[in-house]
Amino acid sequence: MASGLEWLSKCKLTHLRAIAIAIGVNSSGTKGVMIPAIGAALQRDNFAKTSPRKQTHRILSIDMGIRNLSFCEIFLPAFAFTQKDLKPIIQRWDRIAVTQTPDVNEPLGRQVKEMYDPLTYSKHAYDLLRRFLHLADQAPDHILIERQRFRTMGGANVQEWTLRVNMFEGMLYAVLKTLQENGQWNGTVYSVLPKKVSTFWLQDREVDAEKENQNIKTEKIKVVDELLKNPNAIFAEGQAVEVVAAWRARRPGEARKSKKPAKVTTKLGKLDDLADSLLQGLAWVRWEQNRRAILLRGLDAIS
């Protein structure tokens, strides 16, 4: 055990699970399994890999999909973690259909048939990441990609659509690794398990086990409602201003509470996808904030 973390061995299992959830570590298992995992995570500073000369942290959170890929770009000042109240800034928050990316070689108005072969997907992966990384000074320092499942609801069969998304997920990693090795991008990539994100945000909420999947989606949308209701919890800039305004406008009276309500022209589509990309990015930031607090104050940081 690393120096300064000996107190972990004295923690009860319930305390270890609370710490694990707070920093995004697997919260199941025995003390013998959890203590080394928590200790390693507490010593791992994901933000230390960012160049010390940079004045900001840029985080791109991707909720995987093909027809409904959601992403959220979060901006943090470099000194953010030294402040008591962490206030992330959302700069872009959107949902796109990867297979309907416009092709400049196609005549205007022509309907392009969706293709699902590896060659086509490789182009989609490259075009999508080039869209995010094309401006060097605004490229994300950290990219979070939602880890995909192989089976739906524990079933024995593997759905064809699941295989397509998994293939696309793998291609994103391959393109990013190539860009890193060629010196075209020096950021970091993280695979994020959806269950850890859900557990972090929903640990104090009741979820019906019989309709767990649908209820988790509903509850996560409610979490976003609550976050956006608080004007000091999250700030929006640029493109994200309209999306936040459209989200608030769903709830009667919310849009009217703003001193300068934005004109709502954005159609949100599937709310659960947008919620997933936002909550994944914010959870990753909160995990780092909690990690630093626990290193300083121990168990008192989450009591």
C-alpha positions as CSV (number, residue, x, y, z in Angstrom):
1,M,0.0,0.0,0.0
2,A,1.3,3.4,-1.0
3,S,2.4,5.8,1.8
4,G,-0.5,7.8,3.1
5,L,-3.1,5.3,2.1
6,E,-2.7,2.8,4.9
7,W,-6.1,4.0,6.3
8,L,-7.9,2.2,3.5
9,S,-7.1,-1.2,5.2
10,K,-9.1,0.0,8.2
11,C,-12.2,1.0,6.2
12,K,-15.4,-1.1,6.3
13,L,-16.6,-2.6,3.1
14,T,-19.5,-0.1,2.9
15,H,-17.0,2.7,3.1
16,L,-14.8,1.2,0.4
17,R,-17.8,0.9,-1.9
18,A,-18.7,4.5,-1.3
19,I,-15.1,5.6,-2.1
20,A,-15.1,3.4,-5.2
21,I,-18.3,4.9,-6.5
22,A,-17.1,8.4,-5.8
23,I,-13.9,7.9,-7.9
24,G,-15.3,5.7,-10.7
25,V,-13.8,2.4,-9.6
26,N,-15.6,-1.0,-9.6
27,S,-17.6,-1.1,-6.4
28,S,-18.1,-4.9,-6.1
29,G,-15.8,-7.5,-4.6
30,T,-14.1,-8.2,-1.3
31,K,-11.8,-5.9,0.6
32,G,-8.8,-7.7,-0.7
33,V,-9.9,-6.9,-4.3
34,M,-11.2,-3.4,-3.7
35,I,-8.3,-1.9,-1.6
36,P,-5.6,-2.3,-4.3
37,A,-8.0,-1.0,-7.0
38,I,-8.9,2.0,-5.0
39,G,-5.3,2.7,-4.0
40,A,-4.2,2.6,-7.6
41,A,-7.0,4.9,-8.7
42,L,-6.3,7.4,-6.0
43,Q,-2.7,7.8,-7.2
44,R,-3.6,8.1,-10.9
45,D,-4.0,11.7,-11.9
46,N,-5.6,11.7,-15.4
47,F,-5.2,15.5,-15.7
48,A,-1.5,15.4,-15.1
49,K,-1.0,14.2,-18.6
50,T,-2.1,17.5,-20.0
51,S,0.7,19.9,-20.9
52,P,1.5,22.2,-17.9
53,R,1.6,25.2,-20.3
54,K,-2.1,24.7,-21.2
55,Q,-4.5,27.1,-19.4
56,T,-7.5,24.8,-20.0
57,H,-8.7,21.2,-20.0
58,R,-10.8,20.2,-22.9
59,I,-12.9,17.0,-22.5
60,L,-14.8,15.3,-25.3
61,S,-17.4,12.8,-24.0
62,I,-18.9,10.4,-26.6
63,D,-22.0,8.3,-26.1
64,M,-21.6,5.6,-28.8
65,G,-24.1,5.1,-31.6
66,I,-24.5,5.1,-35.3
67,R,-27.8,6.9,-36.0
68,N,-27.8,8.5,-32.5
69,L,-24.2,9.3,-31.5
70,S,-24.2,11.9,-28.8
71,F,-21.2,14.1,-27.8
72,C,-20.5,16.8,-25.3
73,E,-17.5,19.1,-25.1
74,I,-16.6,20.3,-21.7
75,F,-14.2,23.0,-20.9
76,L,-12.4,23.5,-17.6
77,P,-9.8,26.2,-16.6
78,A,-6.5,24.6,-15.6
79,F,-7.0,25.9,-12.0
80,A,-10.5,24.5,-11.7
81,F,-9.7,21.7,-9.2
82,T,-8.2,24.3,-6.8
83,Q,-11.6,25.9,-6.4
84,K,-14.2,24.7,-3.9
85,D,-17.1,24.9,-6.5
86,L,-16.2,23.3,-9.7
87,K,-18.1,24.9,-12.6
88,P,-17.7,23.1,-15.9
89,I,-18.5,24.9,-19.2
90,I,-20.3,23.1,-21.9
91,Q,-19.3,24.4,-25.3
92,R,-20.8,21.8,-27.7
93,W,-23.6,19.3,-26.9
94,D,-25.2,17.5,-29.8
95,R,-26.5,14.3,-31.3
96,I,-25.7,13.2,-34.9
97,A,-26.3,10.3,-37.3
98,V,-22.8,9.1,-38.3
99,T,-24.0,7.3,-41.4
100,Q,-25.7,10.5,-42.8
101,T,-22.5,12.6,-42.8
102,P,-22.7,14.7,-46.0
103,D,-20.3,13.6,-48.8
104,V,-19.0,16.5,-50.8
105,N,-18.7,14.2,-53.9
106,E,-22.4,13.4,-54.0
107,P,-24.9,15.5,-55.9
108,L,-27.1,17.7,-53.8
109,G,-30.4,16.1,-52.9
110,R,-29.3,12.6,-53.7
111,Q,-30.3,10.0,-51.1
112,V,-27.2,8.0,-50.1
113,K,-27.9,4.4,-49.0
114,E,-26.5,3.5,-45.6
115,M,-23.6,1.1,-45.8
116,Y,-22.3,-1.1,-43.0
117,D,-19.1,-2.6,-44.3
118,P,-15.7,-2.0,-42.6
119,L,-14.4,0.2,-45.4
120,T,-17.3,2.6,-45.1
121,Y,-17.1,2.6,-41.3
122,S,-13.4,3.4,-41.3
123,K,-14.2,6.5,-43.3
124,H,-17.0,7.5,-40.9
125,A,-14.6,7.0,-37.9
126,Y,-11.9,9.2,-39.6
127,D,-14.3,11.9,-40.7
128,L,-15.9,12.1,-37.2
129,L,-12.6,12.4,-35.4
130,R,-11.2,14.9,-37.9
131,R,-14.3,17.0,-37.2
132,F,-13.4,17.1,-33.5
133,L,-9.6,17.5,-33.9
134,H,-9.3,19.8,-36.9
135,L,-8.4,22.9,-34.8
136,A,-5.2,22.2,-32.9
137,D,-5.8,24.9,-30.3
138,Q,-9.3,23.7,-29.6
139,A,-8.7,19.9,-29.9
140,P,-9.8,17.9,-26.8
141,D,-7.1,16.9,-24.3
142,H,-9.1,13.9,-23.1
143,I,-11.6,11.8,-25.1
144,L,-14.1,9.6,-23.2
145,I,-15.7,6.8,-25.2
146,E,-18.7,4.9,-23.8
147,R,-17.7,1.3,-23.5
148,Q,-20.1,-0.9,-25.6
149,R,-21.8,-4.1,-24.4
150,F,-21.7,-7.3,-26.4
151,R,-25.1,-8.6,-25.4
152,T,-28.4,-6.9,-24.7
153,M,-29.9,-7.4,-21.3
154,G,-27.7,-10.5,-20.7
155,G,-29.2,-12.4,-23.6
156,A,-27.4,-15.3,-25.3
157,N,-27.7,-13.8,-28.8
158,V,-25.5,-10.9,-30.1
159,Q,-27.6,-8.5,-32.1
160,E,-26.4,-7.4,-35.5
161,W,-26.8,-3.7,-34.6
162,T,-24.6,-4.3,-31.5
163,L,-21.8,-5.7,-33.7
164,R,-22.0,-2.6,-35.9
165,V,-21.6,-0.2,-33.0
166,N,-18.8,-2.3,-31.5
167,M,-17.0,-2.3,-34.9
168,F,-17.3,1.5,-35.1
169,E,-16.1,1.8,-31.5
170,G,-13.0,-0.2,-32.3
171,M,-12.3,2.0,-35.3
172,L,-12.4,5.2,-33.3
173,Y,-9.7,3.8,-31.0
174,A,-7.6,2.7,-33.9
175,V,-7.8,6.1,-35.6
176,L,-7.0,7.9,-32.4
177,K,-4.0,5.6,-31.7
178,T,-2.7,6.3,-35.2
179,L,-3.0,10.0,-34.7
180,Q,-1.1,9.8,-31.4
181,E,1.7,7.7,-32.8
182,N,2.1,10.0,-35.8
183,G,2.3,13.1,-33.5
184,Q,-0.9,14.5,-34.9
185,W,-2.7,14.5,-31.6
186,N,-1.2,14.2,-28.1
187,G,-4.3,13.8,-26.0
188,T,-5.5,10.8,-24.0
189,V,-8.4,8.3,-24.6
190,Y,-10.4,6.6,-21.9
191,S,-13.0,3.8,-22.1
192,V,-15.9,4.5,-19.6
193,L,-18.3,1.8,-18.5
194,P,-21.9,3.1,-18.5
195,K,-22.7,1.2,-15.3
196,K,-20.1,3.2,-13.3
197,V,-21.6,6.5,-14.6
198,S,-25.2,5.3,-13.8
199,T,-24.1,4.1,-10.3
200,F,-22.5,7.5,-9.6
201,W,-25.5,9.6,-10.5
202,L,-28.3,7.2,-9.4
203,Q,-26.9,5.7,-6.2
204,D,-29.5,7.5,-4.0
205,R,-32.4,7.0,-6.4
206,E,-34.9,4.1,-6.5
207,V,-34.9,2.1,-9.8
208,D,-37.5,-0.5,-10.5
209,A,-35.6,-3.8,-11.1
210,E,-38.3,-5.1,-13.5
211,K,-37.9,-2.1,-15.8
212,E,-34.3,-1.3,-14.9
213,N,-33.1,-0.2,-18.3
214,Q,-36.0,2.2,-19.1
215,N,-36.0,3.6,-15.5
216,I,-32.3,4.3,-15.6
217,K,-32.8,6.3,-18.8
218,T,-35.7,8.2,-17.2
219,E,-33.8,8.9,-14.0
220,K,-30.7,10.1,-15.8
221,I,-32.9,12.6,-17.8
222,K,-34.2,13.8,-14.4
223,V,-30.6,14.3,-13.2
224,V,-29.9,16.5,-16.2
225,D,-33.1,18.4,-15.4
226,E,-31.8,19.1,-11.9
227,L,-28.3,20.1,-13.1
228,L,-29.6,22.5,-15.7
229,K,-32.1,24.0,-13.2
230,N,-29.1,25.2,-11.1
231,P,-27.6,28.2,-12.9
232,N,-24.4,27.8,-10.9
233,A,-23.8,24.1,-11.6
234,I,-23.1,24.3,-15.3
235,F,-22.4,27.1,-17.8
236,A,-23.1,26.9,-21.5
237,E,-21.3,28.7,-24.3
238,G,-21.4,28.7,-28.1
239,Q,-23.6,26.0,-29.7
240,A,-24.5,24.5,-26.3
241,V,-26.5,27.5,-25.3
242,E,-29.3,26.6,-27.7
243,V,-29.3,23.0,-26.6
244,V,-29.5,23.9,-22.9
245,A,-32.3,26.4,-23.7
246,A,-34.2,23.7,-25.6
247,W,-33.8,21.2,-22.8
248,R,-35.1,23.7,-20.2
249,A,-38.0,24.7,-22.5
250,R,-39.3,21.1,-22.2
251,R,-40.3,21.9,-18.6
252,P,-43.1,24.5,-18.1
253,G,-41.7,27.7,-16.6
254,E,-38.0,26.8,-16.7
255,A,-37.3,28.9,-19.8
256,R,-39.1,31.9,-18.4
257,K,-36.9,31.9,-15.3
258,S,-33.9,32.9,-17.3
259,K,-33.2,36.7,-17.3
260,K,-32.3,36.5,-21.0
261,P,-34.1,33.4,-22.4
262,A,-32.4,32.1,-25.6
263,K,-34.5,31.7,-28.7
264,V,-35.3,28.0,-29.0
265,T,-34.8,26.6,-32.5
266,T,-33.0,23.3,-31.6
267,K,-34.8,20.0,-31.8
268,L,-33.4,17.7,-29.2
269,G,-34.5,14.2,-30.4
270,K,-33.6,11.4,-28.1
271,L,-33.0,12.9,-24.6
272,D,-31.4,9.8,-23.1
273,D,-28.5,9.9,-25.6
274,L,-27.8,13.6,-24.9
275,A,-28.1,12.9,-21.1
276,D,-25.6,10.0,-21.4
277,S,-22.9,12.1,-23.1
278,L,-23.2,15.0,-20.6
279,L,-23.4,12.8,-17.5
280,Q,-20.4,10.7,-18.6
281,G,-18.3,13.8,-19.1
282,L,-19.4,15.4,-15.8
283,A,-18.9,12.1,-13.9
284,W,-15.4,11.9,-15.1
285,V,-14.7,15.4,-13.9
286,R,-16.4,14.7,-10.5
287,W,-14.3,11.5,-10.1
288,E,-11.2,13.5,-10.4
289,Q,-12.5,16.1,-8.0
290,N,-13.4,13.4,-5.5
291,R,-10.0,11.7,-5.9
292,R,-8.1,14.8,-5.0
293,A,-10.4,15.5,-2.0
294,I,-10.0,11.9,-0.7
295,L,-6.2,12.1,-1.0
296,L,-6.3,15.3,1.2
297,R,-9.0,14.4,3.7
298,G,-9.4,10.7,3.6
299,L,-12.8,9.2,4.4
300,D,-14.1,12.5,5.7
301,A,-14.2,13.8,2.1
302,I,-17.2,11.6,1.3
303,S,-18.8,11.5,4.8
